[in-house]
Short mmCIF file of C-alpha atoms in Angstrom, two decimals:
data_model
loop_
_atom_site.label_atom_id
_atom_site.label_comp_id
_atom_site.label_asym_id
_atom_site.label_seq_id
_atom_site.Cartn_x
_atom_site.Cartn_y
_atom_site.Cartn_z
CA UNK M 191 -16.15 -50.20 26.88
CA UNK M 192 -13.91 -49.20 24.00
CA UNK M 193 -11.69 -46.13 24.31
CA UNK M 194 -13.08 -43.19 22.36
CA UNK M 195 -10.73 -41.66 19.77
CA UNK M 196 -9.04 -38.36 20.68
CA UNK M 197 -11.26 -36.04 18.62
CA UNK M 198 -9.15 -32.96 19.34
CA UNK M 199 -5.94 -34.14 17.69
CA UNK M 200 -4.63 -32.88 14.34
CA UNK M 201 -6.28 -33.97 11.12
CA UNK M 202 -4.22 -35.77 8.49
CA UNK M 203 -4.09 -33.89 5.18
CA UNK M 204 -4.40 -36.30 2.27
CA UNK M 205 -4.31 -33.72 -0.54
CA UNK M 206 -4.58 -29.96 -1.18
CA UNK M 207 -5.51 -27.92 -4.22
CA UNK M 208 -6.23 -24.27 -5.07
CA UNK M 209 -9.94 -23.68 -5.71
CA UNK M 210 -10.02 -19.86 -5.83
CA UNK M 211 -7.42 -17.18 -6.39
CA UNK M 212 -7.81 -13.41 -6.71
CA UNK M 213 -5.31 -10.60 -6.22
CA UNK M 214 -7.47 -8.85 -3.57
CA UNK M 215 -8.61 -11.91 -1.62
CA UNK M 216 -6.75 -14.77 0.10
CA UNK M 217 -6.25 -17.82 -2.07
CA UNK M 218 -8.69 -20.55 -1.03
CA UNK M 219 -7.38 -24.09 -0.67
CA UNK M 220 -9.42 -27.27 -0.62
CA UNK M 221 -7.92 -29.94 1.65
CA UNK M 222 -9.03 -33.52 1.72
CA UNK M 223 -8.49 -34.52 5.35
CA UNK M 224 -8.83 -37.61 7.48
CA UNK M 225 -10.47 -36.89 10.84
CA UNK M 226 -9.39 -38.66 14.06
CA UNK M 227 -12.50 -40.84 13.64
CA UNK M 228 -11.19 -42.10 10.27
CA UNK M 229 -13.84 -40.20 8.30
CA UNK M 230 -12.58 -38.36 5.19
CA UNK M 231 -13.89 -34.85 4.51
CA UNK M 232 -13.18 -31.80 2.39
CA UNK M 233 -12.18 -28.61 4.21
CA UNK M 234 -11.70 -25.09 2.83
CA UNK M 235 -8.97 -22.82 4.21
CA UNK M 236 -6.79 -19.92 3.12
CA UNK M 237 -3.35 -20.54 1.63
CA UNK M 238 -0.61 -20.17 4.23
CA UNK M 239 2.89 -21.27 5.19
CA UNK M 240 1.94 -24.94 4.60
CA UNK M 241 1.72 -24.05 0.91
CA UNK M 242 4.92 -21.99 0.81
CA UNK M 243 3.14 -18.65 1.24
CA UNK M 244 4.59 -16.60 4.09
CA UNK M 245 2.03 -15.77 6.76
CA UNK M 246 1.34 -12.04 6.97
CA UNK M 247 0.68 -10.89 10.48
CA UNK M 248 -1.65 -8.07 11.47
CA UNK M 249 -1.48 -5.62 14.34
CA UNK M 250 -4.01 -3.63 16.33
CA UNK M 251 -3.02 -0.51 18.27
CA UNK M 252 -4.80 0.55 21.42
CA UNK M 253 -3.59 4.14 21.39
CA UNK M 254 -3.87 5.74 24.83
CA UNK M 255 -3.54 9.52 25.19
CA UNK M 256 -2.03 11.34 28.18
CA UNK M 257 -5.56 11.75 29.60
CA UNK M 258 -6.25 8.00 29.39
CA UNK M 259 -8.67 8.26 26.48
CA UNK M 260 -8.37 5.85 23.54
CA UNK M 261 -8.46 6.28 19.78
CA UNK M 262 -11.46 4.66 18.12
CA UNK M 263 -11.81 4.56 14.33
CA UNK M 264 -15.05 4.34 12.34
CA UNK M 265 -15.26 3.40 8.70
CA UNK M 266 -17.70 1.89 6.26
CA UNK M 267 -16.93 -1.76 5.47
CA UNK M 268 -18.44 -3.14 2.30
CA UNK M 269 -18.64 -6.78 3.49
CA UNK M 270 -21.30 -6.20 6.18
CA UNK M 271 -22.45 -3.00 4.41
CA UNK M 272 -22.26 -0.84 7.51
CA UNK M 273 -20.01 1.42 9.54
CA UNK M 274 -17.65 -0.56 11.79
CA UNK M 275 -15.63 0.59 14.81
CA UNK M 276 -11.97 -0.43 14.84
CA UNK M 277 -8.68 0.22 16.56
CA UNK M 278 -5.93 1.59 14.30
CA UNK M 279 -3.80 -1.12 12.74
CA UNK M 280 -3.32 -3.27 9.70
CA UNK M 281 -1.02 -5.78 8.02
CA UNK M 282 2.69 -5.91 8.81
CA UNK M 283 4.80 -5.38 5.69
CA UNK M 284 7.46 -7.92 4.62
CA UNK M 285 10.70 -7.27 6.54
CA UNK M 286 8.97 -5.34 9.34
CA UNK M 287 8.83 -6.54 12.92
CA UNK M 288 5.43 -6.46 14.62
CA UNK M 289 6.50 -3.40 16.66
CA UNK M 290 7.69 -1.61 13.51
CA UNK M 291 4.43 -2.46 11.78
CA UNK M 292 2.24 -1.08 14.56
CA UNK M 293 4.40 2.08 14.77
CA UNK M 294 4.03 2.62 11.01
CA UNK M 295 0.26 2.05 11.13
CA UNK M 296 -0.19 4.57 13.98
CA UNK M 297 1.95 7.13 12.12
CA UNK M 298 0.11 6.57 8.81
CA UNK M 299 -3.38 6.61 10.29
CA UNK M 300 -3.04 9.17 13.08
CA UNK M 301 0.12 11.17 12.37
CA UNK M 302 1.41 10.18 15.82
CA UNK M 303 4.48 8.43 17.15
CA UNK M 304 4.35 6.38 20.31
CA UNK M 305 7.41 6.39 22.56
CA UNK M 306 6.02 3.42 24.52
CA UNK M 307 4.89 0.39 22.51
CA UNK M 308 3.99 -2.72 24.48
CA UNK M 309 2.84 -6.05 23.02
CA UNK M 310 -0.16 -7.36 24.96
CA UNK M 311 -1.04 -10.63 23.22
CA UNK M 312 -2.36 -12.13 20.02
CA UNK M 313 -5.40 -13.95 18.69
CA UNK M 314 -6.33 -15.96 15.60
CA UNK M 315 -8.21 -13.87 13.03
CA UNK M 316 -10.24 -16.73 11.52
CA UNK M 317 -9.36 -19.99 13.25
CA UNK M 318 -11.72 -22.02 11.04
CA UNK M 319 -9.97 -21.01 7.80
CA UNK M 320 -6.55 -19.55 8.59
CA UNK M 321 -3.47 -19.53 10.82
CA UNK M 322 -3.22 -15.71 10.53
CA UNK M 323 -2.90 -13.81 13.80
CA UNK M 324 -3.38 -10.27 15.02
CA UNK M 325 -1.05 -8.96 17.73
CA UNK M 326 -2.44 -6.31 20.05
CA UNK M 327 -0.23 -3.43 21.19
CA UNK M 328 -0.71 -0.68 23.73
CA UNK M 329 0.75 2.60 22.42
CA UNK M 330 1.37 5.48 24.86
CA UNK M 331 3.50 8.60 25.32
CA UNK M 332 2.40 10.10 22.04
CA UNK M 333 4.01 12.88 20.03
CA UNK M 334 3.47 14.17 16.51
CA UNK M 335 5.05 11.97 13.86
CA UNK M 336 7.26 13.23 11.05
CA UNK M 337 4.83 11.41 8.78
CA UNK M 338 1.58 13.14 7.92
CA UNK M 339 -1.48 11.00 8.52
CA UNK M 340 -3.01 9.59 5.35
CA UNK M 341 -6.38 11.28 5.37
CA UNK M 342 -8.35 9.46 2.72
CA UNK M 343 -11.61 10.89 3.99
CA UNK M 344 -12.89 7.36 4.51
CA UNK M 345 -11.95 6.87 8.16
CA UNK M 346 -13.05 8.99 11.12
CA UNK M 347 -11.23 8.96 14.46
CA UNK M 348 -12.43 9.93 17.92
CA UNK M 349 -11.02 9.81 21.44
CA UNK M 350 -13.18 7.89 23.90
CA UNK M 351 -12.87 6.96 27.56
CA UNK M 352 -12.45 3.38 28.73
CA UNK M 353 -15.94 3.45 30.26
CA UNK M 354 -17.51 4.96 27.12
CA UNK M 355 -16.03 2.19 24.94
CA UNK M 356 -17.18 -0.46 27.40
CA UNK M 357 -20.69 1.01 27.40
CA UNK M 358 -20.82 1.03 23.57
CA UNK M 359 -19.84 -2.65 23.59
CA UNK M 360 -22.46 -3.42 26.26
CA UNK M 361 -25.12 -1.59 24.21
CA UNK M 362 -24.33 -3.66 21.11
CA UNK M 363 -23.08 -0.65 19.12
CA UNK M 364 -19.66 -2.25 18.61
CA UNK M 365 -19.67 -5.72 17.06
CA UNK M 366 -16.33 -5.97 15.24
CA UNK M 367 -14.65 -9.20 16.41
CA UNK M 368 -11.09 -7.87 16.07
CA UNK M 369 -11.92 -4.85 18.24
CA UNK M 370 -13.70 -7.02 20.81
CA UNK M 371 -10.81 -9.51 20.99
CA UNK M 372 -8.25 -6.70 21.21
CA UNK M 373 -10.25 -5.02 23.97
CA UNK M 374 -10.53 -8.29 25.92
CA UNK M 375 -6.75 -8.76 25.78
CA UNK M 376 -6.15 -5.14 26.82
CA UNK M 377 -8.58 -5.38 29.75
CA UNK M 378 -7.19 -8.75 30.88
CA UNK M 379 -3.65 -7.32 30.89
CA UNK M 380 -4.84 -4.28 32.89
CA UNK M 381 -6.57 -6.52 35.43
CA UNK M 382 -3.48 -8.72 35.81
CA UNK M 383 -1.27 -5.72 36.63
CA UNK M 384 -3.42 -4.57 39.57
#
């Protein structure tokens, strides 16, 4: 019996070209790739460091108050055309560290400063199309920030208990993948510290 090819190894990129570019959306690249089986296919992905574009990292903040409750944001998202639950966070600006980026996002969104910021882990945002990651932070020991929260009127915040958030997930009320992945990392880190 012949040895089967290793189907999980890296694909060979034969060529790449831009197929879509817009100032508010990631540039889409079309790669012609050779699979481990020898088959040649076309694959779409977002432009990244392979193309000379620096990767912009994102952060999610699990903000924990002195009473153990967590900040949960709700906002309308036009893509799925519905209200989505999220943790505070966003894209890290050029020149910022991940910790600086999460601190800025918490100050901008909530008007709070966290004296304890702990990186918990990271996950790929869209592993089929991108190398972009989101790093999850736990933010505690809160105090008012010198920066006033940007209240655009488009985002609502509430404080919820750990069990209330878990129940909302169980009930199917929360379906945002970045929140679910962030929550899984947070819970796994809590369980490992017991």
